[in-house]
JSON list of C-alpha atoms in Angstrom, two decimals:
[
{"chain": "A", "resi": 1, "resn": "MET", "atom": "CA", "xyz": [0.00, 0.00, 0.00]},
{"chain": "A", "resi": 2, "resn": "ASP", "atom": "CA", "xyz": [1.26, 3.46, -0.89]},
{"chain": "A", "resi": 3, "resn": "TYR", "atom": "CA", "xyz": [0.92, 6.26, 1.65]},
{"chain": "A", "resi": 4, "resn": "VAL", "atom": "CA", "xyz": [1.21, 9.99, 1.02]},
{"chain": "A", "resi": 5, "resn": "PHE", "atom": "CA", "xyz": [3.68, 10.01, 3.90]},
{"chain": "A", "resi": 6, "resn": "SER", "atom": "CA", "xyz": [4.99, 7.30, 6.24]},
{"chain": "A", "resi": 7, "resn": "PRO", "atom": "CA", "xyz": [2.50, 6.59, 9.05]},
{"chain": "A", "resi": 8, "resn": "ALA", "atom": "CA", "xyz": [3.70, 7.03, 12.60]},
{"chain": "A", "resi": 9, "resn": "PRO", "atom": "CA", "xyz": [4.62, 3.83, 14.45]},
{"chain": "A", "resi": 10, "resn": "PRO", "atom": "CA", "xyz": [2.03, 2.66, 17.02]},
{"chain": "A", "resi": 11, "resn": "VAL", "atom": "CA", "xyz": [2.32, 3.95, 20.56]},
{"chain": "A", "resi": 12, "resn": "ALA", "atom": "CA", "xyz": [3.65, 1.09, 22.67]},
{"chain": "A", "resi": 13, "resn": "VAL", "atom": "CA", "xyz": [4.21, 0.76, 26.42]},
{"chain": "A", "resi": 14, "resn": "PRO", "atom": "CA", "xyz": [6.74, -1.50, 28.17]},
{"chain": "A", "resi": 15, "resn": "VAL", "atom": "CA", "xyz": [5.50, -4.63, 29.93]},
{"chain": "A", "resi": 16, "resn": "ALA", "atom": "CA", "xyz": [6.98, -5.14, 33.39]},
{"chain": "A", "resi": 17, "resn": "GLY", "atom": "CA", "xyz": [9.45, -8.04, 33.58]},
{"chain": "A", "resi": 18, "resn": "SER", "atom": "CA", "xyz": [9.48, -8.51, 29.81]},
{"chain": "A", "resi": 19, "resn": "ASP", "atom": "CA", "xyz": [11.03, -7.20, 26.62]},
{"chain": "A", "resi": 20, "resn": "ALA", "atom": "CA", "xyz": [7.58, -7.09, 25.07]},
{"chain": "A", "resi": 21, "resn": "ARG", "atom": "CA", "xyz": [5.70, -3.86, 24.45]},
{"chain": "A", "resi": 22, "resn": "PHE", "atom": "CA", "xyz": [1.95, -3.35, 24.54]},
{"chain": "A", "resi": 23, "resn": "PRO", "atom": "CA", "xyz": [0.44, -1.41, 21.59]},
{"chain": "A", "resi": 24, "resn": "VAL", "atom": "CA", "xyz": [-2.11, 1.23, 22.54]},
{"chain": "A", "resi": 25, "resn": "ARG", "atom": "CA", "xyz": [-5.31, 1.71, 20.57]},
{"chain": "A", "resi": 26, "resn": "ARG", "atom": "CA", "xyz": [-7.44, 4.22, 22.49]},
{"chain": "A", "resi": 27, "resn": "VAL", "atom": "CA", "xyz": [-7.24, 6.00, 25.83]},
{"chain": "A", "resi": 28, "resn": "TYR", "atom": "CA", "xyz": [-10.46, 6.45, 27.79]},
{"chain": "A", "resi": 29, "resn": "CYS", "atom": "CA", "xyz": [-10.69, 8.26, 31.14]},
{"chain": "A", "resi": 30, "resn": "VAL", "atom": "CA", "xyz": [-13.38, 8.01, 33.82]},
{"chain": "A", "resi": 31, "resn": "GLY", "atom": "CA", "xyz": [-14.28, 11.39, 35.28]},
{"chain": "A", "resi": 32, "resn": "ARG", "atom": "CA", "xyz": [-14.85, 12.10, 39.00]},
{"chain": "A", "resi": 33, "resn": "ASN", "atom": "CA", "xyz": [-14.72, 8.44, 40.06]},
{"chain": "A", "resi": 34, "resn": "TYR", "atom": "CA", "xyz": [-13.78, 8.89, 43.73]},
{"chain": "A", "resi": 35, "resn": "ALA", "atom": "CA", "xyz": [-16.40, 10.40, 46.05]},
{"chain": "A", "resi": 36, "resn": "GLU", "atom": "CA", "xyz": [-14.05, 12.78, 47.85]},
{"chain": "A", "resi": 37, "resn": "HIS", "atom": "CA", "xyz": [-12.57, 14.03, 44.57]},
{"chain": "A", "resi": 38, "resn": "ALA", "atom": "CA", "xyz": [-16.09, 14.58, 43.23]},
{"chain": "A", "resi": 39, "resn": "LYS", "atom": "CA", "xyz": [-16.79, 16.69, 46.30]},
{"chain": "A", "resi": 40, "resn": "GLU", "atom": "CA", "xyz": [-13.66, 18.79, 45.88]},
{"chain": "A", "resi": 41, "resn": "MET", "atom": "CA", "xyz": [-14.73, 19.42, 42.29]},
{"chain": "A", "resi": 42, "resn": "GLY", "atom": "CA", "xyz": [-18.20, 20.48, 43.44]},
{"chain": "A", "resi": 43, "resn": "PHE", "atom": "CA", "xyz": [-20.23, 17.31, 42.88]},
{"chain": "A", "resi": 44, "resn": "THR", "atom": "CA", "xyz": [-21.73, 14.64, 45.13]},
{"chain": "A", "resi": 45, "resn": "GLY", "atom": "CA", "xyz": [-23.53, 11.34, 44.82]},
{"chain": "A", "resi": 46, "resn": "ARG", "atom": "CA", "xyz": [-23.18, 8.29, 42.58]},
{"chain": "A", "resi": 47, "resn": "GLU", "atom": "CA", "xyz": [-23.93, 9.88, 39.25]},
{"chain": "A", "resi": 48, "resn": "ASP", "atom": "CA", "xyz": [-23.78, 7.81, 36.07]},
{"chain": "A", "resi": 49, "resn": "PRO", "atom": "CA", "xyz": [-20.15, 7.50, 34.97]},
{"chain": "A", "resi": 50, "resn": "PHE", "atom": "CA", "xyz": [-18.91, 9.79, 32.24]},
{"chain": "A", "resi": 51, "resn": "PHE", "atom": "CA", "xyz": [-15.83, 9.53, 30.08]},
{"chain": "A", "resi": 52, "resn": "PHE", "atom": "CA", "xyz": [-13.44, 11.63, 28.07]},
{"chain": "A", "resi": 53, "resn": "CYS", "atom": "CA", "xyz": [-10.55, 10.64, 25.82]},
{"chain": "A", "resi": 54, "resn": "LYS", "atom": "CA", "xyz": [-6.91, 11.42, 25.33]},
{"chain": "A", "resi": 55, "resn": "PRO", "atom": "CA", "xyz": [-5.06, 10.65, 22.09]},
{"chain": "A", "resi": 56, "resn": "ALA", "atom": "CA", "xyz": [-2.83, 7.60, 22.25]},
{"chain": "A", "resi": 57, "resn": "ASP", "atom": "CA", "xyz": [0.21, 9.73, 21.43]},
{"chain": "A", "resi": 58, "resn": "ALA", "atom": "CA", "xyz": [-0.39, 11.79, 24.60]},
{"chain": "A", "resi": 59, "resn": "ILE", "atom": "CA", "xyz": [1.15, 8.85, 26.47]},
{"chain": "A", "resi": 60, "resn": "VAL", "atom": "CA", "xyz": [4.66, 9.32, 27.85]},
{"chain": "A", "resi": 61, "resn": "PRO", "atom": "CA", "xyz": [6.00, 5.80, 28.56]},
{"chain": "A", "resi": 62, "resn": "VAL", "atom": "CA", "xyz": [8.19, 5.63, 31.65]},
{"chain": "A", "resi": 63, "resn": "ALA", "atom": "CA", "xyz": [10.34, 2.53, 32.07]},
{"chain": "A", "resi": 64, "resn": "ASP", "atom": "CA", "xyz": [10.48, 0.69, 35.39]},
{"chain": "A", "resi": 65, "resn": "GLY", "atom": "CA", "xyz": [12.95, 2.34, 37.76]},
{"chain": "A", "resi": 66, "resn": "GLU", "atom": "CA", "xyz": [13.38, 5.44, 35.62]},
{"chain": "A", "resi": 67, "resn": "THR", "atom": "CA", "xyz": [12.21, 9.02, 36.13]},
{"chain": "A", "resi": 68, "resn": "GLY", "atom": "CA", "xyz": [10.15, 10.27, 33.24]},
{"chain": "A", "resi": 69, "resn": "SER", "atom": "CA", "xyz": [9.93, 13.84, 32.07]},
{"chain": "A", "resi": 70, "resn": "MET", "atom": "CA", "xyz": [7.09, 15.91, 30.70]},
{"chain": "A", "resi": 71, "resn": "PRO", "atom": "CA", "xyz": [7.31, 19.55, 29.62]},
{"chain": "A", "resi": 72, "resn": "TYR", "atom": "CA", "xyz": [5.20, 22.20, 31.28]},
{"chain": "A", "resi": 73, "resn": "PRO", "atom": "CA", "xyz": [2.55, 22.71, 28.59]},
{"chain": "A", "resi": 74, "resn": "PRO", "atom": "CA", "xyz": [1.79, 26.03, 26.90]},
{"chain": "A", "resi": 75, "resn": "LYS", "atom": "CA", "xyz": [-1.24, 28.26, 27.47]},
{"chain": "A", "resi": 76, "resn": "THR", "atom": "CA", "xyz": [-1.68, 27.36, 31.16]},
{"chain": "A", "resi": 77, "resn": "SER", "atom": "CA", "xyz": [-0.64, 28.65, 34.54]},
{"chain": "A", "resi": 78, "resn": "ASN", "atom": "CA", "xyz": [-2.43, 25.92, 36.53]},
{"chain": "A", "resi": 79, "resn": "LEU", "atom": "CA", "xyz": [-1.14, 22.44, 35.62]},
{"chain": "A", "resi": 80, "resn": "HIS", "atom": "CA", "xyz": [-2.66, 19.77, 37.89]},
{"chain": "A", "resi": 81, "resn": "TYR", "atom": "CA", "xyz": [-1.64, 16.18, 38.64]},
{"chain": "A", "resi": 82, "resn": "GLU", "atom": "CA", "xyz": [-4.21, 13.37, 38.93]},
{"chain": "A", "resi": 83, "resn": "MET", "atom": "CA", "xyz": [-2.78, 10.00, 39.99]},
{"chain": "A", "resi": 84, "resn": "GLU", "atom": "CA", "xyz": [-4.70, 7.04, 38.55]},
{"chain": "A", "resi": 85, "resn": "LEU", "atom": "CA", "xyz": [-4.82, 3.28, 38.20]},
{"chain": "A", "resi": 86, "resn": "VAL", "atom": "CA", "xyz": [-4.91, 2.45, 34.50]},
{"chain": "A", "resi": 87, "resn": "VAL", "atom": "CA", "xyz": [-6.68, -0.68, 33.25]},
{"chain": "A", "resi": 88, "resn": "VAL", "atom": "CA", "xyz": [-5.29, -2.27, 30.08]},
{"chain": "A", "resi": 89, "resn": "LEU", "atom": "CA", "xyz": [-7.60, -4.36, 27.91]},
{"chain": "A", "resi": 90, "resn": "GLY", "atom": "CA", "xyz": [-6.51, -7.50, 26.09]},
{"chain": "A", "resi": 91, "resn": "LYS", "atom": "CA", "xyz": [-9.91, -7.95, 24.48]},
{"chain": "A", "resi": 92, "resn": "GLY", "atom": "CA", "xyz": [-13.17, -6.05, 24.35]},
{"chain": "A", "resi": 93, "resn": "GLY", "atom": "CA", "xyz": [-16.67, -6.13, 22.94]},
{"chain": "A", "resi": 94, "resn": "LYS", "atom": "CA", "xyz": [-20.00, -4.37, 23.09]},
{"chain": "A", "resi": 95, "resn": "ASN", "atom": "CA", "xyz": [-22.39, -4.31, 26.05]},
{"chain": "A", "resi": 96, "resn": "ILE", "atom": "CA", "xyz": [-20.10, -6.45, 28.19]},
{"chain": "A", "resi": 97, "resn": "PRO", "atom": "CA", "xyz": [-21.87, -7.78, 31.32]},
{"chain": "A", "resi": 98, "resn": "VAL", "atom": "CA", "xyz": [-20.35, -6.62, 34.60]},
{"chain": "A", "resi": 99, "resn": "ASP", "atom": "CA", "xyz": [-19.61, -10.19, 35.68]},
{"chain": "A", "resi": 100, "resn": "GLN", "atom": "CA", "xyz": [-17.56, -10.77, 32.49]},
{"chain": "A", "resi": 101, "resn": "ALA", "atom": "CA", "xyz": [-15.75, -7.43, 32.38]},
{"chain": "A", "resi": 102, "resn": "ASN", "atom": "CA", "xyz": [-12.63, -8.51, 34.27]},
{"chain": "A", "resi": 103, "resn": "ASP", "atom": "CA", "xyz": [-12.06, -11.16, 31.61]},
{"chain": "A", "resi": 104, "resn": "CYS", "atom": "CA", "xyz": [-11.13, -8.28, 29.27]},
{"chain": "A", "resi": 105, "resn": "VAL", "atom": "CA", "xyz": [-8.40, -6.96, 31.56]},
{"chain": "A", "resi": 106, "resn": "TRP", "atom": "CA", "xyz": [-4.89, -7.88, 30.40]},
{"chain": "A", "resi": 107, "resn": "GLY", "atom": "CA", "xyz": [-3.10, -5.83, 33.02]},
{"chain": "A", "resi": 108, "resn": "TYR", "atom": "CA", "xyz": [-2.71, -2.62, 35.01]},
{"chain": "A", "resi": 109, "resn": "ALA", "atom": "CA", "xyz": [-0.41, 0.40, 34.99]},
{"chain": "A", "resi": 110, "resn": "LEU", "atom": "CA", "xyz": [0.22, 3.60, 36.89]},
{"chain": "A", "resi": 111, "resn": "GLY", "atom": "CA", "xyz": [-0.80, 6.78, 35.11]},
{"chain": "A", "resi": 112, "resn": "LEU", "atom": "CA", "xyz": [-0.96, 10.53, 35.53]},
{"chain": "A", "resi": 113, "resn": "ASP", "atom": "CA", "xyz": [-3.88, 12.38, 34.00]},
{"chain": "A", "resi": 114, "resn": "MET", "atom": "CA", "xyz": [-2.23, 15.79, 33.71]},
{"chain": "A", "resi": 115, "resn": "THR", "atom": "CA", "xyz": [-4.73, 18.62, 33.39]},
{"chain": "A", "resi": 116, "resn": "ARG", "atom": "CA", "xyz": [-4.58, 22.26, 32.33]},
{"chain": "A", "resi": 117, "resn": "ARG", "atom": "CA", "xyz": [-7.12, 23.11, 35.02]},
{"chain": "A", "resi": 118, "resn": "ASP", "atom": "CA", "xyz": [-7.57, 26.74, 34.05]},
{"chain": "A", "resi": 119, "resn": "LEU", "atom": "CA", "xyz": [-8.35, 25.84, 30.45]},
{"chain": "A", "resi": 120, "resn": "GLN", "atom": "CA", "xyz": [-10.64, 23.01, 31.55]},
{"chain": "A", "resi": 121, "resn": "GLY", "atom": "CA", "xyz": [-12.48, 25.33, 33.94]},
{"chain": "A", "resi": 122, "resn": "GLU", "atom": "CA", "xyz": [-13.00, 27.97, 31.26]},
{"chain": "A", "resi": 123, "resn": "ALA", "atom": "CA", "xyz": [-14.29, 25.34, 28.83]},
{"chain": "A", "resi": 124, "resn": "LYS", "atom": "CA", "xyz": [-16.78, 24.12, 31.45]},
{"chain": "A", "resi": 125, "resn": "LYS", "atom": "CA", "xyz": [-18.06, 27.65, 32.03]},
{"chain": "A", "resi": 126, "resn": "GLN", "atom": "CA", "xyz": [-18.67, 28.11, 28.32]},
{"chain": "A", "resi": 127, "resn": "GLY", "atom": "CA", "xyz": [-20.17, 24.65, 27.81]},
{"chain": "A", "resi": 128, "resn": "ARG", "atom": "CA", "xyz": [-17.36, 23.65, 25.50]},
{"chain": "A", "resi": 129, "resn": "PRO", "atom": "CA", "xyz": [-15.44, 20.35, 25.17]},
{"chain": "A", "resi": 130, "resn": "TRP", "atom": "CA", "xyz": [-12.51, 19.67, 27.51]},
{"chain": "A", "resi": 131, "resn": "GLU", "atom": "CA", "xyz": [-9.85, 18.63, 25.00]},
{"chain": "A", "resi": 132, "resn": "VAL", "atom": "CA", "xyz": [-7.66, 21.68, 25.57]},
{"chain": "A", "resi": 133, "resn": "GLY", "atom": "CA", "xyz": [-7.59, 20.91, 29.29]},
{"chain": "A", "resi": 134, "resn": "LYS", "atom": "CA", "xyz": [-7.13, 17.15, 29.13]},
{"chain": "A", "resi": 135, "resn": "ALA", "atom": "CA", "xyz": [-5.92, 15.92, 25.73]},
{"chain": "A", "resi": 136, "resn": "PHE", "atom": "CA", "xyz": [-2.81, 18.02, 25.17]},
{"chain": "A", "resi": 137, "resn": "ASP", "atom": "CA", "xyz": [0.58, 16.65, 24.09]},
{"chain": "A", "resi": 138, "resn": "GLN", "atom": "CA", "xyz": [2.36, 14.44, 26.67]},
{"chain": "A", "resi": 139, "resn": "SER", "atom": "CA", "xyz": [-0.55, 14.73, 29.10]},
{"chain": "A", "resi": 140, "resn": "ALA", "atom": "CA", "xyz": [-0.53, 11.04, 30.07]},
{"chain": "A", "resi": 141, "resn": "PRO", "atom": "CA", "xyz": [2.72, 9.76, 31.64]},
{"chain": "A", "resi": 142, "resn": "LEU", "atom": "CA", "xyz": [2.37, 5.99, 32.02]},
{"chain": "A", "resi": 143, "resn": "GLY", "atom": "CA", "xyz": [4.43, 3.36, 33.81]},
{"chain": "A", "resi": 144, "resn": "PRO", "atom": "CA", "xyz": [5.02, -0.23, 32.67]},
{"chain": "A", "resi": 145, "resn": "ILE", "atom": "CA", "xyz": [2.05, -2.54, 32.30]},
{"chain": "A", "resi": 146, "resn": "HIS", "atom": "CA", "xyz": [1.81, -5.31, 34.89]},
{"chain": "A", "resi": 147, "resn": "PRO", "atom": "CA", "xyz": [0.02, -8.40, 33.51]},
{"chain": "A", "resi": 148, "resn": "ARG", "atom": "CA", "xyz": [-3.04, -9.49, 35.49]},
{"chain": "A", "resi": 149, "resn": "SER", "atom": "CA", "xyz": [-1.65, -13.01, 35.28]},
{"chain": "A", "resi": 150, "resn": "ALA", "atom": "CA", "xyz": [1.22, -11.81, 37.48]},
{"chain": "A", "resi": 151, "resn": "VAL", "atom": "CA", "xyz": [-0.42, -9.36, 39.90]},
{"chain": "A", "resi": 152, "resn": "GLY", "atom": "CA", "xyz": [-3.93, -10.80, 40.13]},
{"chain": "A", "resi": 153, "resn": "THR", "atom": "CA", "xyz": [-7.23, -8.97, 39.81]},
{"chain": "A", "resi": 154, "resn": "LEU", "atom": "CA", "xyz": [-7.02, -5.59, 41.55]},
{"chain": "A", "resi": 155, "resn": "GLU", "atom": "CA", "xyz": [-10.04, -4.63, 43.63]},
{"chain": "A", "resi": 156, "resn": "ARG", "atom": "CA", "xyz": [-8.43, -2.81, 46.55]},
{"chain": "A", "resi": 157, "resn": "GLY", "atom": "CA", "xyz": [-5.08, -1.33, 47.48]},
{"chain": "A", "resi": 158, "resn": "ALA", "atom": "CA", "xyz": [-3.57, 2.01, 48.41]},
{"chain": "A", "resi": 159, "resn": "ILE", "atom": "CA", "xyz": [-3.22, 4.72, 45.76]},
{"chain": "A", "resi": 160, "resn": "TRP", "atom": "CA", "xyz": [-1.04, 7.74, 46.50]},
{"chain": "A", "resi": 161, "resn": "LEU", "atom": "CA", "xyz": [0.96, 10.60, 45.06]},
{"chain": "A", "resi": 162, "resn": "ASP", "atom": "CA", "xyz": [3.79, 12.75, 46.46]},
{"chain": "A", "resi": 163, "resn": "VAL", "atom": "CA", "xyz": [5.08, 16.03, 45.05]},
{"chain": "A", "resi": 164, "resn": "ASN", "atom": "CA", "xyz": [8.70, 16.71, 46.01]},
{"chain": "A", "resi": 165, "resn": "GLY", "atom": "CA", "xyz": [8.39, 14.15, 48.81]},
{"chain": "A", "resi": 166, "resn": "GLN", "atom": "CA", "xyz": [5.20, 15.60, 50.30]},
{"chain": "A", "resi": 167, "resn": "ARG", "atom": "CA", "xyz": [2.09, 13.41, 50.29]},
{"chain": "A", "resi": 168, "resn": "LYS", "atom": "CA", "xyz": [-0.72, 15.03, 48.27]},
{"chain": "A", "resi": 169, "resn": "GLN", "atom": "CA", "xyz": [-3.09, 12.19, 47.39]},
{"chain": "A", "resi": 170, "resn": "SER", "atom": "CA", "xyz": [-3.90, 9.15, 49.50]},
{"chain": "A", "resi": 171, "resn": "SER", "atom": "CA", "xyz": [-6.82, 6.76, 49.13]},
{"chain": "A", "resi": 172, "resn": "ASP", "atom": "CA", "xyz": [-7.68, 3.19, 48.15]},
{"chain": "A", "resi": 173, "resn": "ILE", "atom": "CA", "xyz": [-8.86, 1.97, 44.76]},
{"chain": "A", "resi": 174, "resn": "SER", "atom": "CA", "xyz": [-11.77, 0.27, 46.57]},
{"chain": "A", "resi": 175, "resn": "GLN", "atom": "CA", "xyz": [-13.14, 3.80, 47.04]},
{"chain": "A", "resi": 176, "resn": "MET", "atom": "CA", "xyz": [-13.98, 4.17, 43.35]},
{"chain": "A", "resi": 177, "resn": "ILE", "atom": "CA", "xyz": [-17.61, 5.15, 42.85]},
{"chain": "A", "resi": 178, "resn": "TRP", "atom": "CA", "xyz": [-17.78, 2.88, 39.80]},
{"chain": "A", "resi": 179, "resn": "ASN", "atom": "CA", "xyz": [-15.45, -0.09, 40.17]},
{"chain": "A", "resi": 180, "resn": "ILE", "atom": "CA", "xyz": [-13.39, -1.47, 37.30]},
{"chain": "A", "resi": 181, "resn": "PRO", "atom": "CA", "xyz": [-15.89, -4.07, 35.98]},
{"chain": "A", "resi": 182, "resn": "GLU", "atom": "CA", "xyz": [-18.75, -1.54, 36.21]},
{"chain": "A", "resi": 183, "resn": "SER", "atom": "CA", "xyz": [-16.75, 1.08, 34.32]},
{"chain": "A", "resi": 184, "resn": "ILE", "atom": "CA", "xyz": [-15.77, -1.39, 31.58]},
{"chain": "A", "resi": 185, "resn": "SER", "atom": "CA", "xyz": [-19.35, -2.60, 31.25]},
{"chain": "A", "resi": 186, "resn": "TYR", "atom": "CA", "xyz": [-20.81, 0.91, 31.05]},
{"chain": "A", "resi": 187, "resn": "LEU", "atom": "CA", "xyz": [-18.14, 2.13, 28.62]},
{"chain": "A", "resi": 188, "resn": "SER", "atom": "CA", "xyz": [-18.74, -0.88, 26.35]},
{"chain": "A", "resi": 189, "resn": "GLY", "atom": "CA", "xyz": [-22.33, 0.31, 25.93]},
{"chain": "A", "resi": 190, "resn": "LEU", "atom": "CA", "xyz": [-21.02, 3.56, 24.49]},
{"chain": "A", "resi": 191, "resn": "PHE", "atom": "CA", "xyz": [-18.09, 2.30, 22.40]},
{"chain": "A", "resi": 192, "resn": "GLU", "atom": "CA", "xyz": [-16.98, -1.07, 21.12]},
{"chain": "A", "resi": 193, "resn": "LEU", "atom": "CA", "xyz": [-13.93, -1.82, 23.23]},
{"chain": "A", "resi": 194, "resn": "LYS", "atom": "CA", "xyz": [-10.96, -3.64, 21.72]},
{"chain": "A", "resi": 195, "resn": "ALA", "atom": "CA", "xyz": [-7.56, -5.02, 22.64]},
{"chain": "A", "resi": 196, "resn": "GLY", "atom": "CA", "xyz": [-5.13, -2.18, 23.23]},
{"chain": "A", "resi": 197, "resn": "ASP", "atom": "CA", "xyz": [-7.64, 0.13, 24.88]},
{"chain": "A", "resi": 198, "resn": "LEU", "atom": "CA", "xyz": [-6.56, 1.83, 28.12]},
{"chain": "A", "resi": 199, "resn": "ILE", "atom": "CA", "xyz": [-8.93, 3.12, 30.80]},
{"chain": "A", "resi": 200, "resn": "PHE", "atom": "CA", "xyz": [-7.74, 5.70, 33.32]},
{"chain": "A", "resi": 201, "resn": "THR", "atom": "CA", "xyz": [-10.04, 4.89, 36.24]},
{"chain": "A", "resi": 202, "resn": "GLY", "atom": "CA", "xyz": [-10.19, 8.25, 38.03]},
{"chain": "A", "resi": 203, "resn": "THR", "atom": "CA", "xyz": [-8.24, 10.06, 40.71]},
{"chain": "A", "resi": 204, "resn": "PRO", "atom": "CA", "xyz": [-8.76, 10.45, 44.46]},
{"chain": "A", "resi": 205, "resn": "GLU", "atom": "CA", "xyz": [-9.00, 13.75, 46.30]},
{"chain": "A", "resi": 206, "resn": "GLY", "atom": "CA", "xyz": [-6.00, 16.01, 46.75]},
{"chain": "A", "resi": 207, "resn": "VAL", "atom": "CA", "xyz": [-5.40, 17.16, 43.19]},
{"chain": "A", "resi": 208, "resn": "GLY", "atom": "CA", "xyz": [-3.28, 20.27, 42.88]},
{"chain": "A", "resi": 209, "resn": "ALA", "atom": "CA", "xyz": [-0.83, 22.28, 40.84]},
{"chain": "A", "resi": 210, "resn": "VAL", "atom": "CA", "xyz": [2.78, 21.57, 39.92]},
{"chain": "A", "resi": 211, "resn": "VAL", "atom": "CA", "xyz": [5.41, 23.84, 38.40]},
{"chain": "A", "resi": 212, "resn": "GLN", "atom": "CA", "xyz": [8.61, 23.33, 36.44]},
{"chain": "A", "resi": 213, "resn": "GLY", "atom": "CA", "xyz": [11.13, 21.26, 38.39]},
{"chain": "A", "resi": 214, "resn": "ASP", "atom": "CA", "xyz": [8.57, 19.47, 40.56]},
{"chain": "A", "resi": 215, "resn": "LEU", "atom": "CA", "xyz": [8.94, 15.70, 40.96]},
{"chain": "A", "resi": 216, "resn": "MET", "atom": "CA", "xyz": [5.74, 13.64, 41.10]},
{"chain": "A", "resi": 217, "resn": "THR", "atom": "CA", "xyz": [6.01, 10.16, 42.60]},
{"chain": "A", "resi": 218, "resn": "GLY", "atom": "CA", "xyz": [2.90, 8.00, 42.75]},
{"chain": "A", "resi": 219, "resn": "GLY", "atom": "CA", "xyz": [1.87, 4.43, 43.10]},
{"chain": "A", "resi": 220, "resn": "VAL", "atom": "CA", "xyz": [-0.77, 1.79, 43.60]},
{"chain": "A", "resi": 221, "resn": "GLU", "atom": "CA", "xyz": [-0.18, -1.07, 45.99]},
{"chain": "A", "resi": 222, "resn": "GLY", "atom": "CA", "xyz": [1.39, -3.99, 44.14]},
{"chain": "A", "resi": 223, "resn": "LEU", "atom": "CA", "xyz": [2.40, -1.96, 41.06]},
{"chain": "A", "resi": 224, "resn": "GLY", "atom": "CA", "xyz": [5.51, -0.15, 42.25]},
{"chain": "A", "resi": 225, "resn": "GLU", "atom": "CA", "xyz": [5.78, 3.57, 41.63]},
{"chain": "A", "resi": 226, "resn": "LEU", "atom": "CA", "xyz": [5.77, 6.08, 38.80]},
{"chain": "A", "resi": 227, "resn": "ARG", "atom": "CA", "xyz": [8.17, 9.04, 38.90]},
{"chain": "A", "resi": 228, "resn": "VAL", "atom": "CA", "xyz": [7.79, 12.01, 36.57]},
{"chain": "A", "resi": 229, "resn": "ARG", "atom": "CA", "xyz": [9.48, 15.40, 36.66]},
{"chain": "A", "resi": 230, "resn": "VAL", "atom": "CA", "xyz": [7.97, 18.53, 35.13]},
{"chain": "A", "resi": 231, "resn": "ALA", "atom": "CA", "xyz": [10.62, 19.91, 32.78]}
]
């Protein structure tokens, strides 16, 4: 097949304990999925889940044991961190029942949903889409993928984030409003999910701003830690 120009190679993320890399198809994100974070953003209750997307090439792969780097993005003066557990799908489907959703999970990773909060807030006020606040270049630093066959099915465990050694976020993934199988099931009613899809599952309370030079270090119990410096 002839192309007008050479297509970009697929975005691929390292697999922990392996030389293999996992190709990424789509990146979905669950919004306001921890009760205390929903409250700090001005919402309460168990509302139906909602989702937004980031482009696959927004991912910044960070190898195990390394410190990643992301540039401070343009057009913002209020860059926020959001530490998240990321679910990686090895298969998908449409209208997946909740009790079958975990069968789609190939593994898990640590991710940061970086957010230009000022641009997101202005878009909300004007009733406009959030892409400028959420889907900018290098807005999704991601650690290695840990196969579910190695770490088991994650239903609970501490999630946390430090900035320059100071604890900012601390919760447990069991505190998600919509748990992982429920989120997969609901999302599969909106989109046909496929192998290679990633789902950022939401962030706990304690989100806040970072500036150039700050070091973010976060983790989920059983998955090590993710370190990223703002360049």
